[in-house]
PDB file of C-alpha atoms in Angstrom:
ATOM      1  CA  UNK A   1      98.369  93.968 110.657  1.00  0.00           C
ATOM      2  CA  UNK A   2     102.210  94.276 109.626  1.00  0.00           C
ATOM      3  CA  UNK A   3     102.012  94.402 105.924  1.00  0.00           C
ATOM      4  CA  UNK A   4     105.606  93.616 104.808  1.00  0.00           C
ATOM      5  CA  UNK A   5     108.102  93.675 107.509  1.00  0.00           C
ATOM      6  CA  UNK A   6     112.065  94.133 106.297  1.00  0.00           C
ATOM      7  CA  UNK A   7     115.533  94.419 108.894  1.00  0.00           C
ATOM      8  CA  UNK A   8     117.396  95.936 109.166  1.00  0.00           C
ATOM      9  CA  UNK A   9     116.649  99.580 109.595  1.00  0.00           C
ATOM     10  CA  UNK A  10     119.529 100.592 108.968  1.00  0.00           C
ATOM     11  CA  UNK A  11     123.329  99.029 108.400  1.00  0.00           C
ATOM     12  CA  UNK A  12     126.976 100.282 107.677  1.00  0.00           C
ATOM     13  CA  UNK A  13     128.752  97.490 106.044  1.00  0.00           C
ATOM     14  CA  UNK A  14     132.474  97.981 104.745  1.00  0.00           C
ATOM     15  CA  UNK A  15     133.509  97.284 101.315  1.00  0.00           C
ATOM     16  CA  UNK A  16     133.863  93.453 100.664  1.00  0.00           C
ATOM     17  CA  UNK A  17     131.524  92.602 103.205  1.00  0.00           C
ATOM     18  CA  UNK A  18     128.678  90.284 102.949  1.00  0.00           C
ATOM     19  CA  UNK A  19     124.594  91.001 104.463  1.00  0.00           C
ATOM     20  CA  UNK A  20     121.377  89.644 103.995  1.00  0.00           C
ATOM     21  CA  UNK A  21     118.258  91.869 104.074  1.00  0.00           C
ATOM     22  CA  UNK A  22     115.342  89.839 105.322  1.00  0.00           C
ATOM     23  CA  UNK A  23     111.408  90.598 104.433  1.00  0.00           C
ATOM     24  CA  UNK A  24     107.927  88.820 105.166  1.00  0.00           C
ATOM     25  CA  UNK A  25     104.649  89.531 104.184  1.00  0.00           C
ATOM     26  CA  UNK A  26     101.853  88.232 106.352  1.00  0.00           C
ATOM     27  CA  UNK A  27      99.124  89.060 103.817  1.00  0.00           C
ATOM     28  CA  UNK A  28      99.463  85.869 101.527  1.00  0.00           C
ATOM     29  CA  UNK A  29     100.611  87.598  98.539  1.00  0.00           C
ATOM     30  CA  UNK A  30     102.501  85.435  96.096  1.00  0.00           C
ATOM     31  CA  UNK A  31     104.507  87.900  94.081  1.00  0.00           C
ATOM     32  CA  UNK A  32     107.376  89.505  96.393  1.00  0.00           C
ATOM     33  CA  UNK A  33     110.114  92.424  95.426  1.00  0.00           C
ATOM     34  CA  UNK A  34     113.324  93.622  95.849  1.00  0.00           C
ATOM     35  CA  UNK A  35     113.823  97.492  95.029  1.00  0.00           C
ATOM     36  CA  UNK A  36     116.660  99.775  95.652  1.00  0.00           C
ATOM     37  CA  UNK A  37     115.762 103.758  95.828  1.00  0.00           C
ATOM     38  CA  UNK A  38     118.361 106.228  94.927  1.00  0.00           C
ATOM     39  CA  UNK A  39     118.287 110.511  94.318  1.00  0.00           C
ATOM     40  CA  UNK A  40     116.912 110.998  90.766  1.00  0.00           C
ATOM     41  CA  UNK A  41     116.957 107.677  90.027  1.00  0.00           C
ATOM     42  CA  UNK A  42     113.249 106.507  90.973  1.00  0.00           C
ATOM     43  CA  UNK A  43     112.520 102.790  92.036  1.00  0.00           C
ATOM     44  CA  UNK A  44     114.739 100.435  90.140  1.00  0.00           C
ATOM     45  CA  UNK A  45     113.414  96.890  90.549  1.00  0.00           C
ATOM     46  CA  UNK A  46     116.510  94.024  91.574  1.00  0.00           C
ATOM     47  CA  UNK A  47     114.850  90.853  91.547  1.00  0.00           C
ATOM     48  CA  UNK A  48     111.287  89.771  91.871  1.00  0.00           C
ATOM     49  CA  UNK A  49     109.246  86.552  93.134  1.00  0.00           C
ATOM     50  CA  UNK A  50     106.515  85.965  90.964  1.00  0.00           C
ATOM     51  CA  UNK A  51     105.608  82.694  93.223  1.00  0.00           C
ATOM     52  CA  UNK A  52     106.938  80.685  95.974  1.00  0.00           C
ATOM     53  CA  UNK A  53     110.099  78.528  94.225  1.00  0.00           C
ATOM     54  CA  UNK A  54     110.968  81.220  91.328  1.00  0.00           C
ATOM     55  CA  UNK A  55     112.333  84.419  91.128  1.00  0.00           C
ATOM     56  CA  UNK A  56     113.712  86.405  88.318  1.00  0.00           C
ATOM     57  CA  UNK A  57     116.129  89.614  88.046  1.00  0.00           C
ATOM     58  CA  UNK A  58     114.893  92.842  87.217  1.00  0.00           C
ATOM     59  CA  UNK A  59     116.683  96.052  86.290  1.00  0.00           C
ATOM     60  CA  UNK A  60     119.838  95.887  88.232  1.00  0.00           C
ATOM     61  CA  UNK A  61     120.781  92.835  89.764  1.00  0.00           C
ATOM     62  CA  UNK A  62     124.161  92.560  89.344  1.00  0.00           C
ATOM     63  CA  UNK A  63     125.650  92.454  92.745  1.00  0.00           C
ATOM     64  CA  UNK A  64     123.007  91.022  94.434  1.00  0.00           C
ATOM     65  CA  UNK A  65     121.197  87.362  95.319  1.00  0.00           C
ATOM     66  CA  UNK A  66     117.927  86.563  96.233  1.00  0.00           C
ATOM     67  CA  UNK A  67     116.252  83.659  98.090  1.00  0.00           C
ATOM     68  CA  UNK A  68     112.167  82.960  98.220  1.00  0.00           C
ATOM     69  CA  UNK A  69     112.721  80.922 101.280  1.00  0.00           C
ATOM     70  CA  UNK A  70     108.704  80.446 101.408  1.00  0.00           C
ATOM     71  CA  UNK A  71     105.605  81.953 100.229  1.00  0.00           C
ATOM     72  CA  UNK A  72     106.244  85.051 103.114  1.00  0.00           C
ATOM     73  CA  UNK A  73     109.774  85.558 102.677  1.00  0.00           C
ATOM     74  CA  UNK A  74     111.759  86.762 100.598  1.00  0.00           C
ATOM     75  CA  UNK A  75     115.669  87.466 101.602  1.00  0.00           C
ATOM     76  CA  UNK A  76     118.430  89.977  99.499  1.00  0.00           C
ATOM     77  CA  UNK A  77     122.042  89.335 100.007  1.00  0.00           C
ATOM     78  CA  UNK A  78     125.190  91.186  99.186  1.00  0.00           C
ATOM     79  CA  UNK A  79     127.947  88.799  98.444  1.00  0.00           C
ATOM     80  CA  UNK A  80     130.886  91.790  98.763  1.00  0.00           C
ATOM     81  CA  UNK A  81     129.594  94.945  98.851  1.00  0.00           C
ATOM     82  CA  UNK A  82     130.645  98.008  97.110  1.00  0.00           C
ATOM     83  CA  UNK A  83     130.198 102.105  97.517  1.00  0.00           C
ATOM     84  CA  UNK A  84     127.602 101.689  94.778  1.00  0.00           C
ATOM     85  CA  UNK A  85     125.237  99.561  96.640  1.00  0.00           C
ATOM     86  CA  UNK A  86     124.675 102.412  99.101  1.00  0.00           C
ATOM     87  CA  UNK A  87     120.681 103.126  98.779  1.00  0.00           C
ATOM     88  CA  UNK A  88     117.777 102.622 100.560  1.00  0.00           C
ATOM     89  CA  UNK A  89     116.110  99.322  99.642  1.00  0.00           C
ATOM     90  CA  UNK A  90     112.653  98.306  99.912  1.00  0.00           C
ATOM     91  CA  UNK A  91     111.153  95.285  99.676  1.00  0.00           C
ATOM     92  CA  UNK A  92     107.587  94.667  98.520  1.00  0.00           C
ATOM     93  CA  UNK A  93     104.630  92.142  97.760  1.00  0.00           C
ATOM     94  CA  UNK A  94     101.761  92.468  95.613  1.00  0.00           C
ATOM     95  CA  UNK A  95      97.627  91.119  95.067  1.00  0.00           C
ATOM     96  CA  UNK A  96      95.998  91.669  91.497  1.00  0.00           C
ATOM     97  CA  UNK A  97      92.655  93.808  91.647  1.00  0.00           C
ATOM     98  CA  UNK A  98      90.892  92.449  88.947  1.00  0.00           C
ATOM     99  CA  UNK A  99      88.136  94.938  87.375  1.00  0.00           C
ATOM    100  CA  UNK A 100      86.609  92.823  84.734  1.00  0.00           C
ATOM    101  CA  UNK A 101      87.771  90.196  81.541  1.00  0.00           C
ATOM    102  CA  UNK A 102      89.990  92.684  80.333  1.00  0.00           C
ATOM    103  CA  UNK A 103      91.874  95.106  82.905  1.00  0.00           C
ATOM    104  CA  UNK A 104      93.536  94.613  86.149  1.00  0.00           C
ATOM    105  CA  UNK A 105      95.973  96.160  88.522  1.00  0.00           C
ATOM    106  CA  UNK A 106      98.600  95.101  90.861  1.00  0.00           C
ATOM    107  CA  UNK A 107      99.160  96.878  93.681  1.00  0.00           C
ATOM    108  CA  UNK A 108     102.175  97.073  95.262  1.00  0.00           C
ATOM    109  CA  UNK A 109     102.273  96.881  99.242  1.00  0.00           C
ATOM    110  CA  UNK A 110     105.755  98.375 100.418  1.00  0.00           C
ATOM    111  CA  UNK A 111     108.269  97.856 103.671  1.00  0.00           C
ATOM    112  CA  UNK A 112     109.647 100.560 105.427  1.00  0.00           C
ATOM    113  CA  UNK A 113     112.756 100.383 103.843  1.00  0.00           C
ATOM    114  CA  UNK A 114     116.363  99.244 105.005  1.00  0.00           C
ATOM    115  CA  UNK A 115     119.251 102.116 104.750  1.00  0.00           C
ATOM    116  CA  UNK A 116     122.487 100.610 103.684  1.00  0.00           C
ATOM    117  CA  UNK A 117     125.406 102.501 103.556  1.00  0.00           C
ATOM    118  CA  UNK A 118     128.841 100.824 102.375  1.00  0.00           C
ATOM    119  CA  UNK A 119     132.289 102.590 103.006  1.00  0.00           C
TER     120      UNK A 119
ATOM    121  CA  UNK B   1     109.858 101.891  74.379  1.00  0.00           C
ATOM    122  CA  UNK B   2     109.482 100.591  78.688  1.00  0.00           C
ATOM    123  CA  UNK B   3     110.137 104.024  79.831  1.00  0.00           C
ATOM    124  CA  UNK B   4     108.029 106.594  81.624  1.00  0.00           C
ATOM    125  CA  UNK B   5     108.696 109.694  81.989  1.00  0.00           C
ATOM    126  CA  UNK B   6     108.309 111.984  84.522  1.00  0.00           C
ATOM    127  CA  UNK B   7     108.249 115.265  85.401  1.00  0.00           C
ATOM    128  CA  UNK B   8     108.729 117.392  86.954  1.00  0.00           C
ATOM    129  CA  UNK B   9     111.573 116.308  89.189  1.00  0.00           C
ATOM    130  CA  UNK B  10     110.553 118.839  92.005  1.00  0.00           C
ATOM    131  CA  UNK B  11     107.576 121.102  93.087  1.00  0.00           C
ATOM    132  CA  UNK B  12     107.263 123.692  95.288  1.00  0.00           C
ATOM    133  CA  UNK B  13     103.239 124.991  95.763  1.00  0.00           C
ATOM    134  CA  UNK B  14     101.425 127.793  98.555  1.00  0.00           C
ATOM    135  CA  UNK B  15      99.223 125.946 100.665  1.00  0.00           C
ATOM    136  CA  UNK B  16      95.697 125.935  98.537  1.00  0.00           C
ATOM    137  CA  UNK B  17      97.512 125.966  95.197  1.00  0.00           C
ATOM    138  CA  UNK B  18      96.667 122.798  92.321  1.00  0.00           C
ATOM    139  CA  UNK B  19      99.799 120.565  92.336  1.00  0.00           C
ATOM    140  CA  UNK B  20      99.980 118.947  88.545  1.00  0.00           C
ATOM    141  CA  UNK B  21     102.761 116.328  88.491  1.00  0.00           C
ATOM    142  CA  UNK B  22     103.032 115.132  84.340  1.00  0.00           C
ATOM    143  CA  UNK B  23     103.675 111.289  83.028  1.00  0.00           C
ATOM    144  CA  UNK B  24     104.398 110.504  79.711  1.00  0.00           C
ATOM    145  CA  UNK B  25     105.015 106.756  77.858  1.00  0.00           C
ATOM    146  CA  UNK B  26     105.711 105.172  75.197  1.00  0.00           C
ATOM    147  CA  UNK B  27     104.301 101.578  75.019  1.00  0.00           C
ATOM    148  CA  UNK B  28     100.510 101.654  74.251  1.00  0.00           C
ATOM    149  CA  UNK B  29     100.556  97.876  76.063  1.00  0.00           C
ATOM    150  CA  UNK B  30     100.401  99.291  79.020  1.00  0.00           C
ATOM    151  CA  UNK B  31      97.088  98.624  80.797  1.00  0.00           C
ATOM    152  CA  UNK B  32      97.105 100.302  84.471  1.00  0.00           C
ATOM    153  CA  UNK B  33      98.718 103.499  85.762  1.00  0.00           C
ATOM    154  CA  UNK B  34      99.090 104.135  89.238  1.00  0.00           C
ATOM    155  CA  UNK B  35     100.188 106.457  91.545  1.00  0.00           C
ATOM    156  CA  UNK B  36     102.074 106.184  94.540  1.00  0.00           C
ATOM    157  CA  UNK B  37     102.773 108.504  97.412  1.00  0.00           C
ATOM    158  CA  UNK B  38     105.956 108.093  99.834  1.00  0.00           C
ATOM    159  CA  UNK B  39     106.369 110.044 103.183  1.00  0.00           C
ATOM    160  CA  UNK B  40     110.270 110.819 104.332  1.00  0.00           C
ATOM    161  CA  UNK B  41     111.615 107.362 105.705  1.00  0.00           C
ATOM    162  CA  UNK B  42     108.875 105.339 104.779  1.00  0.00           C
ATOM    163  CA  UNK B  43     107.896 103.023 101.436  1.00  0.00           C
ATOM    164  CA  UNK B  44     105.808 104.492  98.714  1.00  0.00           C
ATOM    165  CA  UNK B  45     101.763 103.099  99.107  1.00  0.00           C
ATOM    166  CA  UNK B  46      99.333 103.596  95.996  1.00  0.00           C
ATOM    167  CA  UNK B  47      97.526 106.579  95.784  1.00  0.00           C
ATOM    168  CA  UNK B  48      94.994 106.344  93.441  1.00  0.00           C
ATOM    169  CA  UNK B  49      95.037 104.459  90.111  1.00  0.00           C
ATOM    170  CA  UNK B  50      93.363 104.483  86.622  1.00  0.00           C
ATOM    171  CA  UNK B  51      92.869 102.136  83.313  1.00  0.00           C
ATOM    172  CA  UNK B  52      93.324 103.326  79.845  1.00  0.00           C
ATOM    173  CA  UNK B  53      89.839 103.410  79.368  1.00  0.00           C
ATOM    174  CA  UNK B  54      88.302 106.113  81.258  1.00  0.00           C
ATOM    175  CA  UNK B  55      89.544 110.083  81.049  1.00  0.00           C
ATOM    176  CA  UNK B  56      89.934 111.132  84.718  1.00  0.00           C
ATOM    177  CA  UNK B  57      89.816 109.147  87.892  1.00  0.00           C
ATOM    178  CA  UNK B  58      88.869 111.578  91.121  1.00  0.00           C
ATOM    179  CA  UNK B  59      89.447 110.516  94.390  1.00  0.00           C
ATOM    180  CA  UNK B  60      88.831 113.474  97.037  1.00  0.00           C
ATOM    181  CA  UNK B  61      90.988 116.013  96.338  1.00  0.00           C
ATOM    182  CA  UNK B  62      93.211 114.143  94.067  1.00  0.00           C
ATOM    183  CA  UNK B  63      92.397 113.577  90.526  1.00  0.00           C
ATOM    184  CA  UNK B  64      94.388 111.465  87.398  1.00  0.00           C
ATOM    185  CA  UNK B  65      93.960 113.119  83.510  1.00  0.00           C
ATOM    186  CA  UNK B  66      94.473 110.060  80.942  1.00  0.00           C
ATOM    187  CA  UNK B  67      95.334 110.821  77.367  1.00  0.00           C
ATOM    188  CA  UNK B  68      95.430 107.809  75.319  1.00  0.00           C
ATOM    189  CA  UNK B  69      96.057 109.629  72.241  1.00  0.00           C
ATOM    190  CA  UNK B  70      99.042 111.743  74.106  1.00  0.00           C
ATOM    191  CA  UNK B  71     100.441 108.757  75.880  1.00  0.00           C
ATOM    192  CA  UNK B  72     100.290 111.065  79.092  1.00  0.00           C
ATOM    193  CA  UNK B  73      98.787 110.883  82.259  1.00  0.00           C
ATOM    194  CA  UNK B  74      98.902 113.541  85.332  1.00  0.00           C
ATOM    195  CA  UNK B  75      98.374 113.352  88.928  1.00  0.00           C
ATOM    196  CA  UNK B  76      96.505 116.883  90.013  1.00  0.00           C
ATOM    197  CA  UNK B  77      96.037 118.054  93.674  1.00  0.00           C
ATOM    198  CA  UNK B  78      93.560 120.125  94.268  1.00  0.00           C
ATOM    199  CA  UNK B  79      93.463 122.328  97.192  1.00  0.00           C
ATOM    200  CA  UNK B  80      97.703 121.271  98.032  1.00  0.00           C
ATOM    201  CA  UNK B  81      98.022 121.175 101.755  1.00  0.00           C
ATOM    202  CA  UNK B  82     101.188 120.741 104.008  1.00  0.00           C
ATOM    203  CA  UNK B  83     100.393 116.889 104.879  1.00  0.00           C
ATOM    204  CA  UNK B  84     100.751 116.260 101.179  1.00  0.00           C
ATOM    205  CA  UNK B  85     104.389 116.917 100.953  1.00  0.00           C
ATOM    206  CA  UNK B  86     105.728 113.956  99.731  1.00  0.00           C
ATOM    207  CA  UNK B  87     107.391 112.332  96.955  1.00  0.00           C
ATOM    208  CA  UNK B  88     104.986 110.897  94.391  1.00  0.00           C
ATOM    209  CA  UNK B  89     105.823 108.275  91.761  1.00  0.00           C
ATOM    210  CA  UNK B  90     103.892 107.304  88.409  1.00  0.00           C
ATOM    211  CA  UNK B  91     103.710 103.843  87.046  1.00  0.00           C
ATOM    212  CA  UNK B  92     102.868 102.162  84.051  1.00  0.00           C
ATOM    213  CA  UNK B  93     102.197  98.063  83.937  1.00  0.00           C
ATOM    214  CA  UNK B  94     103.184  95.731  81.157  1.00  0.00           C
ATOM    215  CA  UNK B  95     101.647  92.498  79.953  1.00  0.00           C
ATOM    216  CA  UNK B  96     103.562  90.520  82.546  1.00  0.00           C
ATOM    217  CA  UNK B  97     102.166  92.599  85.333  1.00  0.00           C
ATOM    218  CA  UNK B  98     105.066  94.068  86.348  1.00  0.00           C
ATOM    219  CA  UNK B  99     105.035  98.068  86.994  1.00  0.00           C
ATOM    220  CA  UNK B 100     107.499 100.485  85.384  1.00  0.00           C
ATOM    221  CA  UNK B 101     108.383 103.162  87.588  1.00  0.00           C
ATOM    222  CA  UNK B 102     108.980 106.825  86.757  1.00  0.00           C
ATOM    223  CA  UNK B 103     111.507 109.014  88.651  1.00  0.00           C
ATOM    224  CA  UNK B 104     109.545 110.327  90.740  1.00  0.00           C
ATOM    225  CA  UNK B 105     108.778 113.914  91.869  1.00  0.00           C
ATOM    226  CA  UNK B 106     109.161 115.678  95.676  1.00  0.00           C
ATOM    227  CA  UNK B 107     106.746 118.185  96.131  1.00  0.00           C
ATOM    228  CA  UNK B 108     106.440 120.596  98.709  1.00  0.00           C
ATOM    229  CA  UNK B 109     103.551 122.652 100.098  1.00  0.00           C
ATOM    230  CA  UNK B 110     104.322 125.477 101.146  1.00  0.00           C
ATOM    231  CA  UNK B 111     102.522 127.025 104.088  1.00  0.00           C
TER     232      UNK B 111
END
């Protein structure tokens, strides 16, 4: 059972160079996410997938692209990369547990995270 | 108004000591607060959750306080060993489902 699967591991990229993170989910989630991780900072949410064919920015998405190529994956690029874009970035999908009428929670279901370092 | 706060930013507790990490908010929309626990070099993965209308959730040796009335939650360990040494992260969800995060806190159990 792999969960959500993201590459790389890890990457060095110079300044003004271009990437794409990649991520799949094999456990038929629609909603998919795009987080970056920094010291102090928390999770800070870049774009999300609420369903196959849309997706919508979050906190900080200036810098960044996203593509929800199908219902599994969901891709982050860097167009030209800067020093500030150095994190760790996770992606993530998510199911709804639903409790009753009125409450229910979605759970998040994390990668492994990909460590990108720009110079 | 979306925030959460939390607090503290780091923990250090002896081995068999209660580890309390504190949550606070501001917007009474929110309808689920979870937990979520992250080991070094790998994602975070819920923990144990709660809903606004029950006071404490317990799960094992780890156990969430809800204040309504406070706006503040808490995430205590009972019992702290070594293997929970980790960095642990509150949330909050909104009426779109989405979950916002707080800072999170890296506690350390010390042996």
């Amino acid at each position: 059972n792999a969960g959500v699967t993201q590459t790389p591991k890890f990457q060095v990229l110079k300044t003004g160079q271009s990437m794409t993170l990649q991520c799949a989910q094999d456990m038929n989630h629609n909603s998919m996410y795009w987080y970056r991780q920094d010291p102090g900072m928390g999770l800070r949410l870049i774009y999300y997938s609420a369903s196959e064919g849309t997706t919508d920015k979050g906190e900080v998405p200036n810098g960044y692209n996203v593509s929800r190529l199908n219902k599994r994956e969901f891709s982050l690029r860097l167009e030209s990369a800067a020093p500030s874009q150095t994190s760790v970035y996770f992606c993530a999908s998510s199911t709804k547990a639903h409790w009753d009428s009125r409450y229910s929670g979605n759970t998040i279901y994390f990668g492994e995270g990909s460590w990108l370092t720009v110079v | 108004q979306q925030q959460v706060k939390q607090s503290p930013q780091s923990l250090i507790v002896q081995k068999g000591g209660i580890s309390i990490i504190n949550c606070a908010y501001e917007n009474t929309a929110f309808d689920y607060f979870p937990w979520y626990q992250q080991f070094p070099g790998k994602g975070p993965a819920l923990l144990i959750a709660i809903r606004p209308d029950v006071s404490e959730k317990k799960e094992g040796r780890f156990t969430i306080s809800f204040n309504k009335s406070a706006k503040q939650f808490s995430l205590h360990i009972m019992d702290s060993q070594p293997g929970d040494s980790a960095t642990y992260f509150c949330a909050a969800q909104d009426s779109n489902y989405q979950l916002i995060w707080g800072a999170g806190t890296k506690l350390i159990i010390k042996p």
